[in-house]
mmCIF file of C-alpha atoms in Angstrom:
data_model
loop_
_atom_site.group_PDB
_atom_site.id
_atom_site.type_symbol
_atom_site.label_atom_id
_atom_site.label_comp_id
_atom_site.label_asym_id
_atom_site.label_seq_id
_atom_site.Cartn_x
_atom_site.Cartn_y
_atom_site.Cartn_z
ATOM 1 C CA UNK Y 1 13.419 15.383 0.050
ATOM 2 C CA UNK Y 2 10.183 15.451 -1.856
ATOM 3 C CA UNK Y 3 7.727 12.951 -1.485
ATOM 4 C CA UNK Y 4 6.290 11.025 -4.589
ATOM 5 C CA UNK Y 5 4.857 12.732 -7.499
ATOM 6 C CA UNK Y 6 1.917 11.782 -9.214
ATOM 7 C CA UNK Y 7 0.189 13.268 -11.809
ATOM 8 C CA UNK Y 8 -2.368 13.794 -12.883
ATOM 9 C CA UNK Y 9 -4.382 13.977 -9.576
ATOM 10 C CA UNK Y 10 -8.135 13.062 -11.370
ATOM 11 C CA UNK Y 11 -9.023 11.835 -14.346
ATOM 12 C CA UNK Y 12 -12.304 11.289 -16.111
ATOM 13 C CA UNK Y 13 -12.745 9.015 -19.303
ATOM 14 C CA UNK Y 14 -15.126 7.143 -21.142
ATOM 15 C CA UNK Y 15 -15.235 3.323 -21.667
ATOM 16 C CA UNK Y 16 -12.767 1.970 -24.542
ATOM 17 C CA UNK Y 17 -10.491 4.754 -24.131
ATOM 18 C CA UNK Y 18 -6.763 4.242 -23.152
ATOM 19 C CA UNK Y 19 -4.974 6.498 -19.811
ATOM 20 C CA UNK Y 20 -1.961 6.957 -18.838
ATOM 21 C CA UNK Y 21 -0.707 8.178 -15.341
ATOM 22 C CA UNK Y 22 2.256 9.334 -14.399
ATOM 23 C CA UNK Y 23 4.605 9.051 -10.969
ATOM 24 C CA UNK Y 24 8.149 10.358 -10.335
ATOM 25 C CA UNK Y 25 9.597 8.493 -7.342
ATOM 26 C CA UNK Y 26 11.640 10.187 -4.393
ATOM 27 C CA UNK Y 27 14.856 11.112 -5.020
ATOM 28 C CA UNK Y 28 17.531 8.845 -5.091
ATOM 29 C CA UNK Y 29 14.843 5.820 -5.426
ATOM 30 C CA UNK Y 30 15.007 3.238 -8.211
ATOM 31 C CA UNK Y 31 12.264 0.759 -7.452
ATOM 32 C CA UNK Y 32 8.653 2.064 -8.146
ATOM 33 C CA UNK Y 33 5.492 0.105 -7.777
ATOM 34 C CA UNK Y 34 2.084 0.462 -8.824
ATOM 35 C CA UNK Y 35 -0.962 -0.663 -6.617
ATOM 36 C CA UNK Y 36 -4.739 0.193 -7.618
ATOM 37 C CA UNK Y 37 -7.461 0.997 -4.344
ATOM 38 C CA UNK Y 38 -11.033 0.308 -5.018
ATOM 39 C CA UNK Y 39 -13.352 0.393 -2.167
ATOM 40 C CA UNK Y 40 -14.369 -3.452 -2.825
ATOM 41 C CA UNK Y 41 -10.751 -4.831 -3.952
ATOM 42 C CA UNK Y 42 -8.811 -3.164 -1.401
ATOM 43 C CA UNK Y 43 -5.141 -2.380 -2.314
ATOM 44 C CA UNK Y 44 -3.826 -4.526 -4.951
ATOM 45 C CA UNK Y 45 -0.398 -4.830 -6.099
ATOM 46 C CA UNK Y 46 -0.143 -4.224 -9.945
ATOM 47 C CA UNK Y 47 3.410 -4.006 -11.058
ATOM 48 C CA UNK Y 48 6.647 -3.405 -10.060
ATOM 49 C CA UNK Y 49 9.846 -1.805 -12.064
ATOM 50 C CA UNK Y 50 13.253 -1.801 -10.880
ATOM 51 C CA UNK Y 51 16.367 0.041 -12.674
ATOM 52 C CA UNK Y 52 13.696 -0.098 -16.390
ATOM 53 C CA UNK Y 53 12.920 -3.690 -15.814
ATOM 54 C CA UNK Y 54 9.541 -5.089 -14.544
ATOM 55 C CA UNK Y 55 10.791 -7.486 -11.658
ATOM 56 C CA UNK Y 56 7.076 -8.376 -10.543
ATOM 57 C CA UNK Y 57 3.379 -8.511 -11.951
ATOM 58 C CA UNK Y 58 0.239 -8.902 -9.830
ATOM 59 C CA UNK Y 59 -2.962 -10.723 -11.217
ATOM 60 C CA UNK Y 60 -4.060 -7.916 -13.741
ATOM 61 C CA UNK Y 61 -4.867 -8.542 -17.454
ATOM 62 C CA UNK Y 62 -2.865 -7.253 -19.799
ATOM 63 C CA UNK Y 63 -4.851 -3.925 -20.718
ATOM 64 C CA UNK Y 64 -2.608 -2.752 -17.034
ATOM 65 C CA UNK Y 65 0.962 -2.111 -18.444
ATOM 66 C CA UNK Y 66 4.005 0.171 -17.116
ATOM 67 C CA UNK Y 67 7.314 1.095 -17.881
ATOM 68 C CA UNK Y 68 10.256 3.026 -16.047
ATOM 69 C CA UNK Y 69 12.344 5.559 -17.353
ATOM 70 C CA UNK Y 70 16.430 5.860 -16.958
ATOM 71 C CA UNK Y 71 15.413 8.754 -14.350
ATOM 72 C CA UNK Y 72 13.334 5.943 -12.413
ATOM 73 C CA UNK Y 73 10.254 7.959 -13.523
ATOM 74 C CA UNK Y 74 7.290 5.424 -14.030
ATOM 75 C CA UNK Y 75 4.415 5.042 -16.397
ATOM 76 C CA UNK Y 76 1.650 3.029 -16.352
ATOM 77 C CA UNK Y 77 -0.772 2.688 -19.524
ATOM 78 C CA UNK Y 78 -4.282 0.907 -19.206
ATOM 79 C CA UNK Y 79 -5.766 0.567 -22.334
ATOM 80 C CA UNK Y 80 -9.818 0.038 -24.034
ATOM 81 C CA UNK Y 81 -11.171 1.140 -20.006
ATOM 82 C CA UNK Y 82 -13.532 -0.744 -18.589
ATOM 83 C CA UNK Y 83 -15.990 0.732 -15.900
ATOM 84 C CA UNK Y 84 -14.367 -1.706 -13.380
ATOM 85 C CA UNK Y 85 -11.001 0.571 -14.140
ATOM 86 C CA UNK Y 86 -12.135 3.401 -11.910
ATOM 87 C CA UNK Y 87 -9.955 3.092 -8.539
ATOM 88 C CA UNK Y 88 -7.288 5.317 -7.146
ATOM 89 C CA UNK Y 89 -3.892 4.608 -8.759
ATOM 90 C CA UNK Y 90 -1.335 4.853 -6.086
ATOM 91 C CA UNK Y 91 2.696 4.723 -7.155
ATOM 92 C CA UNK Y 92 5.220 3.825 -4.706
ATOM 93 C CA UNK Y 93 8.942 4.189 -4.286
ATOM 94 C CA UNK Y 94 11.858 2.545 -2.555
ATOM 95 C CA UNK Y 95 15.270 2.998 -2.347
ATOM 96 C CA UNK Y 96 15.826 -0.586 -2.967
ATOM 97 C CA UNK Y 97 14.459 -3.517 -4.167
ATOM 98 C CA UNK Y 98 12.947 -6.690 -1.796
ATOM 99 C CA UNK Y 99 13.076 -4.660 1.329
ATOM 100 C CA UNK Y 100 9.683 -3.440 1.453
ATOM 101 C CA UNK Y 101 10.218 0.203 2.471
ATOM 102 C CA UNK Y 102 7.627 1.501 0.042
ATOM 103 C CA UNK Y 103 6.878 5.122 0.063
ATOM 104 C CA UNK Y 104 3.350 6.672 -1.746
ATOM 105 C CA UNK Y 105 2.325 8.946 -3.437
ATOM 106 C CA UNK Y 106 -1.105 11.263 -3.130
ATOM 107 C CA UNK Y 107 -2.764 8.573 -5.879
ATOM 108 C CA UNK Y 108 -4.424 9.323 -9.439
ATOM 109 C CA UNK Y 109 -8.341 9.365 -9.041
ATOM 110 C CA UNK Y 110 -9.433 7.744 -12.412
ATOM 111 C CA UNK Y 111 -13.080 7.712 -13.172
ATOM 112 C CA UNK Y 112 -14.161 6.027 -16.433
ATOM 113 C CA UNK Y 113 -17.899 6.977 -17.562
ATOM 114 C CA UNK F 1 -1.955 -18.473 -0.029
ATOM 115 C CA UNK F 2 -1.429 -14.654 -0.438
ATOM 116 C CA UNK F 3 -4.000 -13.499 1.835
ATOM 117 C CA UNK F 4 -3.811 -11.167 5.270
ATOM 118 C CA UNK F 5 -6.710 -10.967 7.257
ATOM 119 C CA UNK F 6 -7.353 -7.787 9.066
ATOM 120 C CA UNK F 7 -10.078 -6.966 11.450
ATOM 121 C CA UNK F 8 -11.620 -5.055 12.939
ATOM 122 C CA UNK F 9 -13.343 -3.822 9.705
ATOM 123 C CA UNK F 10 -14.007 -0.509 11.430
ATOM 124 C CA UNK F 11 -13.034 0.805 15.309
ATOM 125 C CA UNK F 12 -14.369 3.484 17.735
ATOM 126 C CA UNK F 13 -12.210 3.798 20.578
ATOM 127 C CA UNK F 14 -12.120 7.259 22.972
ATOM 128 C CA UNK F 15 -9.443 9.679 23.325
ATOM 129 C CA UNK F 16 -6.925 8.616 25.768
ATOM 130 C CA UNK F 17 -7.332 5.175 24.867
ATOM 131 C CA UNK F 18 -6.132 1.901 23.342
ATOM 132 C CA UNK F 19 -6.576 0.796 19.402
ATOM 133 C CA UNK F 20 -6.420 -2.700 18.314
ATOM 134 C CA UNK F 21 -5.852 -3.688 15.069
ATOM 135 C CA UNK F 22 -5.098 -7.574 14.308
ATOM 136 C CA UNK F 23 -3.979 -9.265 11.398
ATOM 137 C CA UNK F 24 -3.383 -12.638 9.891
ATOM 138 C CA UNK F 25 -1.247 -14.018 7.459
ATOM 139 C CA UNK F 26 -0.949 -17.909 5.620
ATOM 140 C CA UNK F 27 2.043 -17.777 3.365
ATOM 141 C CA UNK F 28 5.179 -18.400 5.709
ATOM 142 C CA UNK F 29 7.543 -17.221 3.411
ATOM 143 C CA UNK F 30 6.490 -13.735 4.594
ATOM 144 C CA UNK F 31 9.312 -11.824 6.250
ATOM 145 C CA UNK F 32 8.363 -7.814 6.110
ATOM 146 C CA UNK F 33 4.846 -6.737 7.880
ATOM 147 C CA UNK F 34 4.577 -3.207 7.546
ATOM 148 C CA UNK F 35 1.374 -1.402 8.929
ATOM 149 C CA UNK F 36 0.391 2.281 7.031
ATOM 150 C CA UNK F 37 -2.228 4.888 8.039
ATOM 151 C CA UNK F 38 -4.125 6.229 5.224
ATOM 152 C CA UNK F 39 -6.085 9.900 5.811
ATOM 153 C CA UNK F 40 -8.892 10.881 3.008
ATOM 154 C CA UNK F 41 -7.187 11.846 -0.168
ATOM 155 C CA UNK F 42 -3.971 11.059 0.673
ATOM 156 C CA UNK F 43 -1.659 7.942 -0.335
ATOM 157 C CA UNK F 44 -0.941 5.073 2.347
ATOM 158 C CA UNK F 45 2.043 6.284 4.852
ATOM 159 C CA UNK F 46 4.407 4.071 6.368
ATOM 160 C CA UNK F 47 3.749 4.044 10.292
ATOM 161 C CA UNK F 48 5.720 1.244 11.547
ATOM 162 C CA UNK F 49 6.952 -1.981 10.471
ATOM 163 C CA UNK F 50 8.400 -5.493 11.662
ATOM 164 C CA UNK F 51 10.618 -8.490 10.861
ATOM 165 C CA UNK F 52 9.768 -12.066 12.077
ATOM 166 C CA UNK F 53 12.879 -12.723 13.900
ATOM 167 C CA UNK F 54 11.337 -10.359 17.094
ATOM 168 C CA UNK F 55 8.431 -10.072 18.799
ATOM 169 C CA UNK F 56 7.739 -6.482 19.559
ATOM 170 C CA UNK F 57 8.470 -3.201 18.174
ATOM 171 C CA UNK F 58 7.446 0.079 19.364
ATOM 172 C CA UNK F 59 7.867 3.679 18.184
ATOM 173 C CA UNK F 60 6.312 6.445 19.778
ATOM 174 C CA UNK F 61 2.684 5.484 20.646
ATOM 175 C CA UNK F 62 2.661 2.551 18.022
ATOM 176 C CA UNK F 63 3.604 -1.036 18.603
ATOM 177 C CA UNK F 64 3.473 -3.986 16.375
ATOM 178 C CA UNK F 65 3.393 -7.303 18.597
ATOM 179 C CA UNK F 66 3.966 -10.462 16.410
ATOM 180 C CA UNK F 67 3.718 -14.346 16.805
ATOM 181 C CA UNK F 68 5.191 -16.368 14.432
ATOM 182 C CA UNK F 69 3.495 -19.781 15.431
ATOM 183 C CA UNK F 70 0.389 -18.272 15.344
ATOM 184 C CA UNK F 71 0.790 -15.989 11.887
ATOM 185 C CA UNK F 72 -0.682 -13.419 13.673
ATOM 186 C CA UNK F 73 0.359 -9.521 14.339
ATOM 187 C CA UNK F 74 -1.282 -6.406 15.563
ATOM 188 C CA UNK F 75 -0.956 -3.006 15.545
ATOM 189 C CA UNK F 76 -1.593 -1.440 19.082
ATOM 190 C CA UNK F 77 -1.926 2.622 19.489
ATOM 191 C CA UNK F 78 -1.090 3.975 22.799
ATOM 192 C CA UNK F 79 -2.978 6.735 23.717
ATOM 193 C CA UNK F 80 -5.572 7.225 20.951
ATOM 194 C CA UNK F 81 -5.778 10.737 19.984
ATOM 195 C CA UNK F 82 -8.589 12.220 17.514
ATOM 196 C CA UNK F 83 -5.749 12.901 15.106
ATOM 197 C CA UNK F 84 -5.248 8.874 14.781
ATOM 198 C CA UNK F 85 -8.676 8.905 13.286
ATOM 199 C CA UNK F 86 -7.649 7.054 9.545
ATOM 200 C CA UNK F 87 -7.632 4.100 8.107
ATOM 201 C CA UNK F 88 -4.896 1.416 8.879
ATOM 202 C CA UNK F 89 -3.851 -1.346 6.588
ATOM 203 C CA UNK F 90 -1.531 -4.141 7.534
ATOM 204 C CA UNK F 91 0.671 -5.673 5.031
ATOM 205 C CA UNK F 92 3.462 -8.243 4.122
ATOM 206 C CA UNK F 93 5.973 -9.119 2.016
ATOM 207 C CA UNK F 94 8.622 -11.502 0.693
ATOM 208 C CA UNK F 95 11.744 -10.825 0.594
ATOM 209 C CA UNK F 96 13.606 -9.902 -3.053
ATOM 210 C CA UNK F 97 10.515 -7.767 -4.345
ATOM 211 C CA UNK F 98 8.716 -4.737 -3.503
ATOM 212 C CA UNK F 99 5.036 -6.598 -3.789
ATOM 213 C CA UNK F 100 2.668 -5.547 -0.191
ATOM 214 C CA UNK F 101 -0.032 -7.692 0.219
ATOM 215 C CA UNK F 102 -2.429 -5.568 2.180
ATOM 216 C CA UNK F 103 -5.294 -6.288 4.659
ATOM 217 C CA UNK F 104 -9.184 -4.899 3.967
ATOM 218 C CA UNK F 105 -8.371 -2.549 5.915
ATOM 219 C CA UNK F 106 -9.741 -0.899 9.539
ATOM 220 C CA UNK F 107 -11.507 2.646 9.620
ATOM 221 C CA UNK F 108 -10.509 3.780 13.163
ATOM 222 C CA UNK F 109 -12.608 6.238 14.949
ATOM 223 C CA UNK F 110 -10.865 8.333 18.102
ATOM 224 C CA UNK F 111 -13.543 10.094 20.172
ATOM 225 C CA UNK F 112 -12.460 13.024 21.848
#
């Protein structure tokens, strides 16, 4: 099977714009979660979606939004970028929901200028 | 709490022999402690993972040993080979979501 998709691989914007990154899970998997990697946060969980419906949020304002598609494909939108935004994206999938088999992808480098 | 505590922050250990990588947790209600290498550029990978109702798992060259009174677990790699030479985050979850809750992580350095 193939891994996790994510696309695009790096991205460079400016403050106050809005980005949106995309990740299409491994096959067969209908849970996909977000997590963002900064060298001074660590890995922090962001969202997660589950058959189209968020089923967890981590401590994130509201500018960090998602949404799943019927194929399980996943969005997620962040909106007026702040220079604090830059971080790897990372999606993950699972083939289920609460068992915490999470699967990554390669990440979305975002850099905002 | 939501915390894990990982150290070492970073590791050198030499070819041939024995990484370890401890973590510590505060919220009970954790039941899934997974542990993933991460290489430059690449995403987290799944190496091995553990439930609290044993001890001790092994696969391959990686063990997980975990105590349940003590919140503690640790990754321990047989072995060591240059090709170890990532960073390894432990993790945990509670059970009904997918939500990890990941250590700082430790930058382990095999010498050959």
């Amino acid at each position: 099977k193939a891994g996790v998709t994510q696309t695009p691989r790096y991205l460079i914007k400016t403050r106050g714009q809005q980005v949106t990154l995309s990740c299409s899970p491994i096959s067969g998997h209908r849970s996909v979660s977000w997590y963002q990697q900064t060298p001074g946060q660590g890995l922090q969980f962001l969202f997660e979606y589950f058959s189209e419906t968020q089923r967890n949020k981590g401590n994130f304002p509201g500018r960090f939004s998602g949404r799943q598609f019927s194929n399980s494909r996943s969005e997620m939108n962040v909106s007026t970028l702040e220079l604090g935004d830059s971080a790897l994206y990372l999606c993950a999938s699972s083939p289920d929901t609460g068992q915490g088999r999470e699967f990554f992808g390669p990440g979305t480098r975002l850099t905002v200028l | 709490q939501q915390q894990v505590k990982q150290s070492p922050q970073s590791l050198i250990v030499q070819k041939g022999g024995i990484s370890i990588i401890n973590c510590a947790y505060e919220n009970t209600a954790f039941d899934y402690f997974p542990w993933y290498q991460q290489f430059p550029g690449k995403g987290p990978a799944l190496l091995i993972a553990i439930r609290p109702d044993v001890s001790e798992k092994k696969e391959g060259r990686f063990t997980i040993s975990f105590n349940k009174s003590a919140k503690q677990f640790s990754l321990h790699i047989m072995d060591s080979q240059p090709g170890d030479s990532a960073t390894y985050f432990c993790a945990a979850s509670t059970g009904g979501y997918n939500k990890l809750i990941f250590g700082a992580g430790t930058r382990l350095a095999v010498h050959p």
